[in-house]
mmCIF file with all atom_site columns, C-alpha atoms in Angstrom:
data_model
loop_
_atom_site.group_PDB
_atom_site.id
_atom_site.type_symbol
_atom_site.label_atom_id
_atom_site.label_alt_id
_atom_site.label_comp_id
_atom_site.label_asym_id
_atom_site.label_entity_id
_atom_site.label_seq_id
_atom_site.pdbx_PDB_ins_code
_atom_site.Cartn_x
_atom_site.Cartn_y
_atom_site.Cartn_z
_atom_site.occupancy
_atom_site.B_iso_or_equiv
_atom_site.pdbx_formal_charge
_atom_site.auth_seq_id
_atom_site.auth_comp_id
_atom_site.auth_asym_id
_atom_site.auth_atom_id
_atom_site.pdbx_PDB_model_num
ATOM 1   C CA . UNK S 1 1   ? 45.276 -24.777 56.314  1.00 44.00 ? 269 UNK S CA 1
ATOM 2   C CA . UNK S 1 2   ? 43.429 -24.845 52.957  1.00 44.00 ? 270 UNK S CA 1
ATOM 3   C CA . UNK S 1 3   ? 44.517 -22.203 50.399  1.00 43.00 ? 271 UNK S CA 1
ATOM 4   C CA . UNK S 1 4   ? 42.436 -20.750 47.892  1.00 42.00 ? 272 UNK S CA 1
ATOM 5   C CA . UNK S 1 5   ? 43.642 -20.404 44.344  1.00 41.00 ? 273 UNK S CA 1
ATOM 6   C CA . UNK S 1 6   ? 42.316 -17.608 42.174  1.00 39.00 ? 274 UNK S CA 1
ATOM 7   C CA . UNK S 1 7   ? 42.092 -17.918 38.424  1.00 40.00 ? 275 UNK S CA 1
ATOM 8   C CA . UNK S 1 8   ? 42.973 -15.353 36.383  1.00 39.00 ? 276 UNK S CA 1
ATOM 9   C CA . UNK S 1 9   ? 42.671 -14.888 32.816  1.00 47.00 ? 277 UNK S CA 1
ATOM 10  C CA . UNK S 1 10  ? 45.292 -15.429 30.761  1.00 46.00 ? 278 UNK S CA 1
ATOM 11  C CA . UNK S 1 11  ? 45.571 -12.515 28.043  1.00 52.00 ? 279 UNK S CA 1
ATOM 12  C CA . UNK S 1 12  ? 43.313 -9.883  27.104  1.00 81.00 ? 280 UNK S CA 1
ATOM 13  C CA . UNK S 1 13  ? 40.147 -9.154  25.440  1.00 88.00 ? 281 UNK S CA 1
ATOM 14  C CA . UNK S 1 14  ? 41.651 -7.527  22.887  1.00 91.00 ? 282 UNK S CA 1
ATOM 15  C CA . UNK S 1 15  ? 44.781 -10.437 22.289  1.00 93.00 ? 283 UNK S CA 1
ATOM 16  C CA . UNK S 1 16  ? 41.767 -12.866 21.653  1.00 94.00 ? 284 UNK S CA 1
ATOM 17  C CA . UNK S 1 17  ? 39.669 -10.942 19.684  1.00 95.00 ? 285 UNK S CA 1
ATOM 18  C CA . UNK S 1 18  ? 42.091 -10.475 17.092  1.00 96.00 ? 286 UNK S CA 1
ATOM 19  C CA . UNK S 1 19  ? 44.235 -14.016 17.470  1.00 95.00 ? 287 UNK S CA 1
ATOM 20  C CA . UNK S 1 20  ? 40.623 -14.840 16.352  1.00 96.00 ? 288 UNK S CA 1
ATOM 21  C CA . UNK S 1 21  ? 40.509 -12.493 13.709  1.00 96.00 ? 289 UNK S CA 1
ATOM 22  C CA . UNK S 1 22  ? 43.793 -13.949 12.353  1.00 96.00 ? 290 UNK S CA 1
ATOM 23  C CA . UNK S 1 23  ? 42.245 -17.110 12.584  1.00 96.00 ? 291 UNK S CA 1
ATOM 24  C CA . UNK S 1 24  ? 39.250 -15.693 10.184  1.00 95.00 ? 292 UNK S CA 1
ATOM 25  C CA . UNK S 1 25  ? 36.625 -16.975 12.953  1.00 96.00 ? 293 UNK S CA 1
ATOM 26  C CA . UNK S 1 26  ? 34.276 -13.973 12.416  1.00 96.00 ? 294 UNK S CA 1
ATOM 27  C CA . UNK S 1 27  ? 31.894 -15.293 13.541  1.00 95.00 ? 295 UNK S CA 1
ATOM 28  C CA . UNK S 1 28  ? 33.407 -16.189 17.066  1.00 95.00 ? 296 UNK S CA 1
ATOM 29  C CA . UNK S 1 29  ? 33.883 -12.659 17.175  1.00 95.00 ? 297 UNK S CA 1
ATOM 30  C CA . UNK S 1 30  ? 30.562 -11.616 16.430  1.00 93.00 ? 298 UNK S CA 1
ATOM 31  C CA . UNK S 1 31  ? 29.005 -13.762 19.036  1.00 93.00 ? 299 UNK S CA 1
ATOM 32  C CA . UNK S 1 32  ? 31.501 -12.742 21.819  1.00 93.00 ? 300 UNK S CA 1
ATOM 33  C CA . UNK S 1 33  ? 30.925 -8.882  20.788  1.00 91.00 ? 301 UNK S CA 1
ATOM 34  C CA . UNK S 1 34  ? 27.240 -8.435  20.535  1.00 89.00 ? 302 UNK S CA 1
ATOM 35  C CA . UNK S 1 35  ? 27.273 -10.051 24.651  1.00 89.00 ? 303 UNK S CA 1
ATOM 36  C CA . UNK S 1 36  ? 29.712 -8.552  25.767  1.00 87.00 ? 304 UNK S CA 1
ATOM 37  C CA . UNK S 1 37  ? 30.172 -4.897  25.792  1.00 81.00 ? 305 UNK S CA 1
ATOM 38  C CA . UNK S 1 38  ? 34.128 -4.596  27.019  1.00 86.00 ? 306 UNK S CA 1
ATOM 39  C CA . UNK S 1 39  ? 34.702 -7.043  24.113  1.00 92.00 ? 307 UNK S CA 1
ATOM 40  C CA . UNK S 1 40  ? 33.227 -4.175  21.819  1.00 92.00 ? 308 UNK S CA 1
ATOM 41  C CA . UNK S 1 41  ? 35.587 -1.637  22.880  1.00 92.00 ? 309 UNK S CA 1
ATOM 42  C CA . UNK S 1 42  ? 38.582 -4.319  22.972  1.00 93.00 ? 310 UNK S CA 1
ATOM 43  C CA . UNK S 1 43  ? 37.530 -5.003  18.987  1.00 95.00 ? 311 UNK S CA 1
ATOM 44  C CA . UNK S 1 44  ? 37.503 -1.111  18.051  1.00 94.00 ? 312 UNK S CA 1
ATOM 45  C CA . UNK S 1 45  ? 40.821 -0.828  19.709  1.00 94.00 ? 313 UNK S CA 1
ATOM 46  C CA . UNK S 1 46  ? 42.139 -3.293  17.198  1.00 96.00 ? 314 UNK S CA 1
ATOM 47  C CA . UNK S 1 47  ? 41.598 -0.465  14.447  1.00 96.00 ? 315 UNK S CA 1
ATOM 48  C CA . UNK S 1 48  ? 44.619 0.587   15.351  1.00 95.00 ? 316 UNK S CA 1
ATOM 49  C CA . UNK S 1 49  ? 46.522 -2.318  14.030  1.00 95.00 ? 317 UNK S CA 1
ATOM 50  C CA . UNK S 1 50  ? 49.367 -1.760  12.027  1.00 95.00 ? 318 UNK S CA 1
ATOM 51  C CA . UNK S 1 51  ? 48.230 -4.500  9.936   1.00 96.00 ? 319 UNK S CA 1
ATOM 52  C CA . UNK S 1 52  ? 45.661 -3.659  7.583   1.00 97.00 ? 320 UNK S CA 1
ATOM 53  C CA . UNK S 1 53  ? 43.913 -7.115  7.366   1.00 97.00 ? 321 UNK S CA 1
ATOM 54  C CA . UNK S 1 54  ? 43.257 -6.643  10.948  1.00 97.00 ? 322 UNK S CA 1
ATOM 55  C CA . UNK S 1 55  ? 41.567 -3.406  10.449  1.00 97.00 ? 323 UNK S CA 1
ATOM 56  C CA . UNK S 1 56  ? 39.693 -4.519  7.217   1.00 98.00 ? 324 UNK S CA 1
ATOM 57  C CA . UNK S 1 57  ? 38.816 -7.433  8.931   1.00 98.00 ? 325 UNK S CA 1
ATOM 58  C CA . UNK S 1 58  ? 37.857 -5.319  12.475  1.00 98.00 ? 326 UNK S CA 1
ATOM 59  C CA . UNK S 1 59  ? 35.424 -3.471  9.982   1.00 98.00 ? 327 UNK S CA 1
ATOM 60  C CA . UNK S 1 60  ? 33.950 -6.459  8.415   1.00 97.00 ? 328 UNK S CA 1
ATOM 61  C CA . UNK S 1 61  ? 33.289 -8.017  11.710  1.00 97.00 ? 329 UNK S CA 1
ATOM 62  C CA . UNK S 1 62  ? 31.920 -4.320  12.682  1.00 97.00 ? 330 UNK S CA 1
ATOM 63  C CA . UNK S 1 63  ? 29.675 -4.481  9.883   1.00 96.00 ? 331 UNK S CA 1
ATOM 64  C CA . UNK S 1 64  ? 28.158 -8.121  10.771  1.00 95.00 ? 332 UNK S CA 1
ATOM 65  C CA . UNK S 1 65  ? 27.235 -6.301  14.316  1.00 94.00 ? 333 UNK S CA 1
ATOM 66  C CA . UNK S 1 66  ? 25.208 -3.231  12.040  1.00 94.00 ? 334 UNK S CA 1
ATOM 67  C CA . UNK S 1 67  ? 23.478 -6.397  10.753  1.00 92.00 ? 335 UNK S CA 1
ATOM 68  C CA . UNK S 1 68  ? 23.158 -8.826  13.492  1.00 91.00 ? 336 UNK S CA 1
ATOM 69  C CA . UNK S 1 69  ? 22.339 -6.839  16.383  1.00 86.00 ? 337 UNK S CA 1
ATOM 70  C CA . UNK S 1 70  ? 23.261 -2.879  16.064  1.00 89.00 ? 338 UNK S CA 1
ATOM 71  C CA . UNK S 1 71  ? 22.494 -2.327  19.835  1.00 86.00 ? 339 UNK S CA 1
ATOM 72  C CA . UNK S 1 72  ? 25.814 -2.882  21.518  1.00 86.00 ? 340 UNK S CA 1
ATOM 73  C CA . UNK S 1 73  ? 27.237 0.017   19.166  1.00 89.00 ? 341 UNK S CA 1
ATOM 74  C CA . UNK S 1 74  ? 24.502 2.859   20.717  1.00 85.00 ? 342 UNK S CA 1
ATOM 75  C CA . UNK S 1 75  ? 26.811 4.492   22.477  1.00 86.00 ? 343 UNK S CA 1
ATOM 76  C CA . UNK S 1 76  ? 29.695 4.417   19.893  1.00 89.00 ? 344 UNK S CA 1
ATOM 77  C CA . UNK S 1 77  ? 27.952 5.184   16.861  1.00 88.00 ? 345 UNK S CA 1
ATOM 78  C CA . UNK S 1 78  ? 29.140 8.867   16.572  1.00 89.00 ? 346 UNK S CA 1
ATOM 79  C CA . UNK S 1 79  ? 33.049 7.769   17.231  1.00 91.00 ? 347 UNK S CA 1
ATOM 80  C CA . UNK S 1 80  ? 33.080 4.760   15.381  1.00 95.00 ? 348 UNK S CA 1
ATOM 81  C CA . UNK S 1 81  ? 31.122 6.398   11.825  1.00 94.00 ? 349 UNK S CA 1
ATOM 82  C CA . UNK S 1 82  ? 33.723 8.860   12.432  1.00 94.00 ? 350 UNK S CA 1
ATOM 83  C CA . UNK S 1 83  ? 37.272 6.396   12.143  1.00 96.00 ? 351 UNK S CA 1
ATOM 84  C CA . UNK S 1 84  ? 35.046 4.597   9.664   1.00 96.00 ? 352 UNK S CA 1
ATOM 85  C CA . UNK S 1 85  ? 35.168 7.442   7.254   1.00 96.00 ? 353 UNK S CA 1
ATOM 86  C CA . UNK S 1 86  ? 38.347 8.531   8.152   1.00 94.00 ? 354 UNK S CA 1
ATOM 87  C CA . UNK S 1 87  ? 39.665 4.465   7.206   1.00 96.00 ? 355 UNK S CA 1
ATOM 88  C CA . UNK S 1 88  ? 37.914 5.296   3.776   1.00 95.00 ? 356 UNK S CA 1
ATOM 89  C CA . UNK S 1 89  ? 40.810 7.407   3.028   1.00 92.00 ? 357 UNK S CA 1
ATOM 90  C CA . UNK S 1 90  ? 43.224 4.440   3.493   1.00 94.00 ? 358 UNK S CA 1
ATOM 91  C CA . UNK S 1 91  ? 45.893 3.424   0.761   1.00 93.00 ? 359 UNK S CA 1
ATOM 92  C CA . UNK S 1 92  ? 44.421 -0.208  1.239   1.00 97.00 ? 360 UNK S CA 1
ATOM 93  C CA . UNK S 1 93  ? 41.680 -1.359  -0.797  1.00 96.00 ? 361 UNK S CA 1
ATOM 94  C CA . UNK S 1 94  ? 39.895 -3.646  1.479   1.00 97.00 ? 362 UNK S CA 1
ATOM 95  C CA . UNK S 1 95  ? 40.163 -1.215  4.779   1.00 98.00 ? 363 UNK S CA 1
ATOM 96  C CA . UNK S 1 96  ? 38.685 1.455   2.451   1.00 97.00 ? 364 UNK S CA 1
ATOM 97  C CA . UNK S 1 97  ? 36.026 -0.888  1.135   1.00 97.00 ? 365 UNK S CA 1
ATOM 98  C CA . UNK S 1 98  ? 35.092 -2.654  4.485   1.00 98.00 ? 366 UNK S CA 1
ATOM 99  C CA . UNK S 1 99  ? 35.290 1.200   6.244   1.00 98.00 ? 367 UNK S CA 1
ATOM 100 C CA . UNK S 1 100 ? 32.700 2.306   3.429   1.00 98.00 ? 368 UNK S CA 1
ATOM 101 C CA . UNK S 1 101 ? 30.465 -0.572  4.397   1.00 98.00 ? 369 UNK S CA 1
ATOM 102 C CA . UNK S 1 102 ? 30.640 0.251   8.089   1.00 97.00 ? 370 UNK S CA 1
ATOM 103 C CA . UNK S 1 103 ? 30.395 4.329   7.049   1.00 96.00 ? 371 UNK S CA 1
ATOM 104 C CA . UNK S 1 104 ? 27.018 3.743   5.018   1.00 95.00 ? 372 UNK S CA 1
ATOM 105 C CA . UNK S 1 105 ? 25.570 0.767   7.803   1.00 95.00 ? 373 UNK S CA 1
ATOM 106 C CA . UNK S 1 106 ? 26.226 3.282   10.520  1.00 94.00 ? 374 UNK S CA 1
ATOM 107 C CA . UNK S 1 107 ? 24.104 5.875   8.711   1.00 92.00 ? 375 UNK S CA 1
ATOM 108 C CA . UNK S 1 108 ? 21.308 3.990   7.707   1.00 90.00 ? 376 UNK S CA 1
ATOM 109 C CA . UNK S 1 109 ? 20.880 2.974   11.122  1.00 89.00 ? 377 UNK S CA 1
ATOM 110 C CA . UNK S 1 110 ? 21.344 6.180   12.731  1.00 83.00 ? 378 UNK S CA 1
ATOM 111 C CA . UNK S 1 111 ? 18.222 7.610   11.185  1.00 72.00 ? 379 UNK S CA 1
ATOM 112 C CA . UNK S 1 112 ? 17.221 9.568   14.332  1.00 70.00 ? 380 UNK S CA 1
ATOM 113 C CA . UNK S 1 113 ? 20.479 10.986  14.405  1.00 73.00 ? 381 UNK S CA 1
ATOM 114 C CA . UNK S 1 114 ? 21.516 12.079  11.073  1.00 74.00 ? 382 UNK S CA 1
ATOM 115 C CA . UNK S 1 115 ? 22.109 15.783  11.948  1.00 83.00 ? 383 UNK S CA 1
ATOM 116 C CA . UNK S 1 116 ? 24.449 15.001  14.934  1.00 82.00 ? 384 UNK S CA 1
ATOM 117 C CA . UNK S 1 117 ? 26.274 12.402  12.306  1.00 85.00 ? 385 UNK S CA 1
ATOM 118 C CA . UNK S 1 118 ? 25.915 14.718  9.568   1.00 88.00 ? 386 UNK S CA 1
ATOM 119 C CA . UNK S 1 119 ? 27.826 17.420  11.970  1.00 88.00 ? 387 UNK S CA 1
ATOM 120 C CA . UNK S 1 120 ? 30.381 15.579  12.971  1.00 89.00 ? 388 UNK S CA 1
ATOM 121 C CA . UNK S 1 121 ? 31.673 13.710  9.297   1.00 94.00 ? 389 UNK S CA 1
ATOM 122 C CA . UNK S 1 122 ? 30.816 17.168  6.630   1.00 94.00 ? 390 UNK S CA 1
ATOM 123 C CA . UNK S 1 123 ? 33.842 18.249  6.437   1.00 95.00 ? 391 UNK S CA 1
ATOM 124 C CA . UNK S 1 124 ? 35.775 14.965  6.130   1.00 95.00 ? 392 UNK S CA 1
ATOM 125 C CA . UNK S 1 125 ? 33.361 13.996  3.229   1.00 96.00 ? 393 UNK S CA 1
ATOM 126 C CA . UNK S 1 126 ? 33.662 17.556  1.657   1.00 96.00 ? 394 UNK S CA 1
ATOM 127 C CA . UNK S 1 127 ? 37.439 17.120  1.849   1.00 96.00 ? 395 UNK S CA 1
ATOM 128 C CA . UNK S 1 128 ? 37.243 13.552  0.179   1.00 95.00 ? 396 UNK S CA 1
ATOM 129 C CA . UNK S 1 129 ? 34.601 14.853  -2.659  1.00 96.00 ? 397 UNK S CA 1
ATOM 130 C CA . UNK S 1 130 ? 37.789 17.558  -2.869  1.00 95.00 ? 398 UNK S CA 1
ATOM 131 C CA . UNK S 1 131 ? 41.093 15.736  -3.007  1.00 93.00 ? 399 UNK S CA 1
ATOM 132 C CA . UNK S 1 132 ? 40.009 11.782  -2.950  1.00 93.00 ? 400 UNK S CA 1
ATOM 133 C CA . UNK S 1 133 ? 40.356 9.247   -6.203  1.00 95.00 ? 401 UNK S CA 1
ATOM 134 C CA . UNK S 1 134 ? 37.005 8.599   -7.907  1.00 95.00 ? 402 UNK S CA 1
ATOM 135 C CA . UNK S 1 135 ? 35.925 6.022   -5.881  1.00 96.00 ? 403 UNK S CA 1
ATOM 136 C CA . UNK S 1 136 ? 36.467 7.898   -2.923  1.00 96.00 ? 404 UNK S CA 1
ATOM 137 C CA . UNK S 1 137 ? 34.108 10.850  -4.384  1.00 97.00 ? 405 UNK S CA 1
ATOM 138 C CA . UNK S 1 138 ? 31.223 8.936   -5.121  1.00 98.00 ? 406 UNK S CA 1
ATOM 139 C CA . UNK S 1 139 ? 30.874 7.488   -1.417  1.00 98.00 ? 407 UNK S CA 1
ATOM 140 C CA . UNK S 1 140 ? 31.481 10.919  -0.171  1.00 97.00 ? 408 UNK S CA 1
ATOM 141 C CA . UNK S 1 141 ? 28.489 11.691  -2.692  1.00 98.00 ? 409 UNK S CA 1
ATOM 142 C CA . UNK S 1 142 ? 26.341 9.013   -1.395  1.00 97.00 ? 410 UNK S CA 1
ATOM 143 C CA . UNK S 1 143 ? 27.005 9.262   2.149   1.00 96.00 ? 411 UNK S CA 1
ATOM 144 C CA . UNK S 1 144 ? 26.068 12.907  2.270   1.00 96.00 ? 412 UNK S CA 1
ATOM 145 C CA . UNK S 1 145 ? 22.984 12.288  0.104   1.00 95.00 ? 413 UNK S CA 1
ATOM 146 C CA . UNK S 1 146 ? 22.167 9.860   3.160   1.00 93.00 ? 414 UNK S CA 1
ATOM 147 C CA . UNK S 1 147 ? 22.239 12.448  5.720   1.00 94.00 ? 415 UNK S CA 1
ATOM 148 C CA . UNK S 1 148 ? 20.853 14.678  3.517   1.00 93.00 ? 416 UNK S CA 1
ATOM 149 C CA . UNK S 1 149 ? 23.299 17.457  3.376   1.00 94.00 ? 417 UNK S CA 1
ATOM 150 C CA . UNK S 1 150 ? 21.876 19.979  1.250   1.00 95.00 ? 418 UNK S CA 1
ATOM 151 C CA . UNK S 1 151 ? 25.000 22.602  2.519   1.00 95.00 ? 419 UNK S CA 1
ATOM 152 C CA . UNK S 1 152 ? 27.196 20.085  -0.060  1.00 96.00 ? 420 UNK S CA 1
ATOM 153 C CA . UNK S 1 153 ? 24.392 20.320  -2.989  1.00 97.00 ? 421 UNK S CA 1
ATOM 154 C CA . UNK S 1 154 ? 27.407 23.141  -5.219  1.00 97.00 ? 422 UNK S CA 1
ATOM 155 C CA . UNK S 1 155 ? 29.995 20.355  -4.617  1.00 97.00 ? 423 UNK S CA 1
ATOM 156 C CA . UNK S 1 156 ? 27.516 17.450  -5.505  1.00 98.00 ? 424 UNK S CA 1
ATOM 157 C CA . UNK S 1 157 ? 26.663 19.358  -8.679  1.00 98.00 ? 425 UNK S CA 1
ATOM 158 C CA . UNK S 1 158 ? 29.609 19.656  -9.896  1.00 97.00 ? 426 UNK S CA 1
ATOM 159 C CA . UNK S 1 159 ? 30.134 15.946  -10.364 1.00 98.00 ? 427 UNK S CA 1
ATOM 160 C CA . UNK S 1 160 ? 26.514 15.431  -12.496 1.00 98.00 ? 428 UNK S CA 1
ATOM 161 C CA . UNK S 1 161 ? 28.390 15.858  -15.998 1.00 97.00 ? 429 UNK S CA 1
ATOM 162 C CA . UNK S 1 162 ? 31.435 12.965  -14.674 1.00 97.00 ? 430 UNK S CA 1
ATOM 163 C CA . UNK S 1 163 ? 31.442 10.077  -16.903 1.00 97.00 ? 431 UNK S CA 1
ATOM 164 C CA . UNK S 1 164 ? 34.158 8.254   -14.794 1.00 97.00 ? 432 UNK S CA 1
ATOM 165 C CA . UNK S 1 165 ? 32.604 5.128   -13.717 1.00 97.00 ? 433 UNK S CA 1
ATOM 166 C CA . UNK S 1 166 ? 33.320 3.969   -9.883  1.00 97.00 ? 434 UNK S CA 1
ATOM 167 C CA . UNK S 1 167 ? 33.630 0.907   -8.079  1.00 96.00 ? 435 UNK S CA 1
ATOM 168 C CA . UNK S 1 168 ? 31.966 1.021   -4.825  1.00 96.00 ? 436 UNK S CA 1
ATOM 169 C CA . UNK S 1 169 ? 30.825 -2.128  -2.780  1.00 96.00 ? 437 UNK S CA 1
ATOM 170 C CA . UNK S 1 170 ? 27.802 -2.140  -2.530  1.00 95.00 ? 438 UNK S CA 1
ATOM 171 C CA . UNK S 1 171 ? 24.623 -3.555  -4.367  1.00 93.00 ? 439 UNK S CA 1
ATOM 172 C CA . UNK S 1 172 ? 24.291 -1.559  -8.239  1.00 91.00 ? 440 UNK S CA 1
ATOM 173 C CA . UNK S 1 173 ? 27.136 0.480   -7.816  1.00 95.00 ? 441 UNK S CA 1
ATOM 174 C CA . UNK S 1 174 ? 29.529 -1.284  -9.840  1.00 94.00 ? 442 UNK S CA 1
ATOM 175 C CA . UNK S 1 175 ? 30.963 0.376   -13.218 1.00 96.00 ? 443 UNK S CA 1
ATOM 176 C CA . UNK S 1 176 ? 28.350 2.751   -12.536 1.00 97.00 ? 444 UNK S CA 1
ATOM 177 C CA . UNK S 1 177 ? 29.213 6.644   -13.653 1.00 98.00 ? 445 UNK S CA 1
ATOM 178 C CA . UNK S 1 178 ? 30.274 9.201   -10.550 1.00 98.00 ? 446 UNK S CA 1
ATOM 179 C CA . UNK S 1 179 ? 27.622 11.590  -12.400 1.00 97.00 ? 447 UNK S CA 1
ATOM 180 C CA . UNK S 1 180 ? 24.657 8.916   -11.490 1.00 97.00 ? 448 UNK S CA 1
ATOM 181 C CA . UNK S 1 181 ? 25.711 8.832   -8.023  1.00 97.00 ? 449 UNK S CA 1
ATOM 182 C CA . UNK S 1 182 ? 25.492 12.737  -8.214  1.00 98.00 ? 450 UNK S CA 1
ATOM 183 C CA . UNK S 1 183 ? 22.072 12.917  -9.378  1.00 98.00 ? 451 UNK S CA 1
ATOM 184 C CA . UNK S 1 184 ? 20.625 10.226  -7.452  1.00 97.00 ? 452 UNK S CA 1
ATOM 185 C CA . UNK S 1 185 ? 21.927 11.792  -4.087  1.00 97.00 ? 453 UNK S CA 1
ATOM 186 C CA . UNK S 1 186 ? 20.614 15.029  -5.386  1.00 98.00 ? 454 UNK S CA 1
ATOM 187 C CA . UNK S 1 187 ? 17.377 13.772  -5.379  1.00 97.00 ? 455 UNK S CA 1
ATOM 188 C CA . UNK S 1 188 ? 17.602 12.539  -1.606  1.00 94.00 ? 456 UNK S CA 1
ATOM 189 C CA . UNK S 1 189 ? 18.500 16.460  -0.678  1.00 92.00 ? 457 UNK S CA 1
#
């Protein structure tokens, strides 16, 4: 009598994807994510970690996918722009700057979409232009200069006149004054 022997994976998705992550082979991860779908959702569960250089490091991989190939993050866009901002308020610097990334990739891809978005993230980025460090103001001011959120021009205009200058990570907005940021998303409204 001849038995068959099934193979079954050892581990999970999700184990790999971040033992991979730990190893800092992004872009393994990238490669396995943008073909496989289930791997997408395993990855997004890892921004739950405990460890925030797994979650910075889930949103940098993330952010590779905006610029690889977006199209395996359709149907998440809404729920993933949403922890995205909400990891912006983080205490850790690289979560907060890798979730800003993501946040501002998510929009600018999403340009059919921006009222839904725009719905669904207001009031977190109202809140942040509210309570949040410097930093955390200006992307709230950019983002909602993205989506165009003319509702938040009376809070955007009362950072023009702010001379504190912000570190954000992206391209020219280094040492650059929170007013600036103000007036240039003032002009996208």
């Amino acid at each position: 009598m001849v038995t068959a022997m099934v193979i079954l994976p050892f581990g999970s998705k999700k184990k790999k994807l971040k033992r991979l992550i730990e190893e800092e082979r992004f872009e393994d991860v990238l490669s396995i994510v943008t073909k496989d779908k289930k791997s997408l959702n395993s990855l997004m569960e890892l921004l739950e970690e405990p460890s925030p250089g797994i979650r910075g490091d889930v949103l940098l991989v993330l952010s590779m996918v905006t610029e690889k190939d977006p199209s395996p993050l359709g149907p998440h866009m809404e729920m993933l722009l949403q922890k995205a901002i909400s990891l912006t308020r983080d205490n850790n610097p690289y979560v907060k700057e890798n979730a800003m990334v993501l946040s501002y990739n998510l929009v600018r891809l999403s340009s059919g979409r921006t009222e839904k978005l725009k719905g669904m993230v207001l009031e977190d980025l109202l809140a942040a232009i509210k309570d949040g460090d410097r930093n955390t103001k200006a992307f709230a001011v950019m983002m909602l200069g993205e989506l165009g959120a003319a509702e938040a021009r009376r809070e955007i205009e009362s950072l023009v006149e702010v001379e504190d200058k912000v570190i954000l990570p992206f391209e020219g907005k280094k040492w650059v004054p929170l007013g600036e940021i103000a007036r240039e998303a003032l002009e996208k409204l």
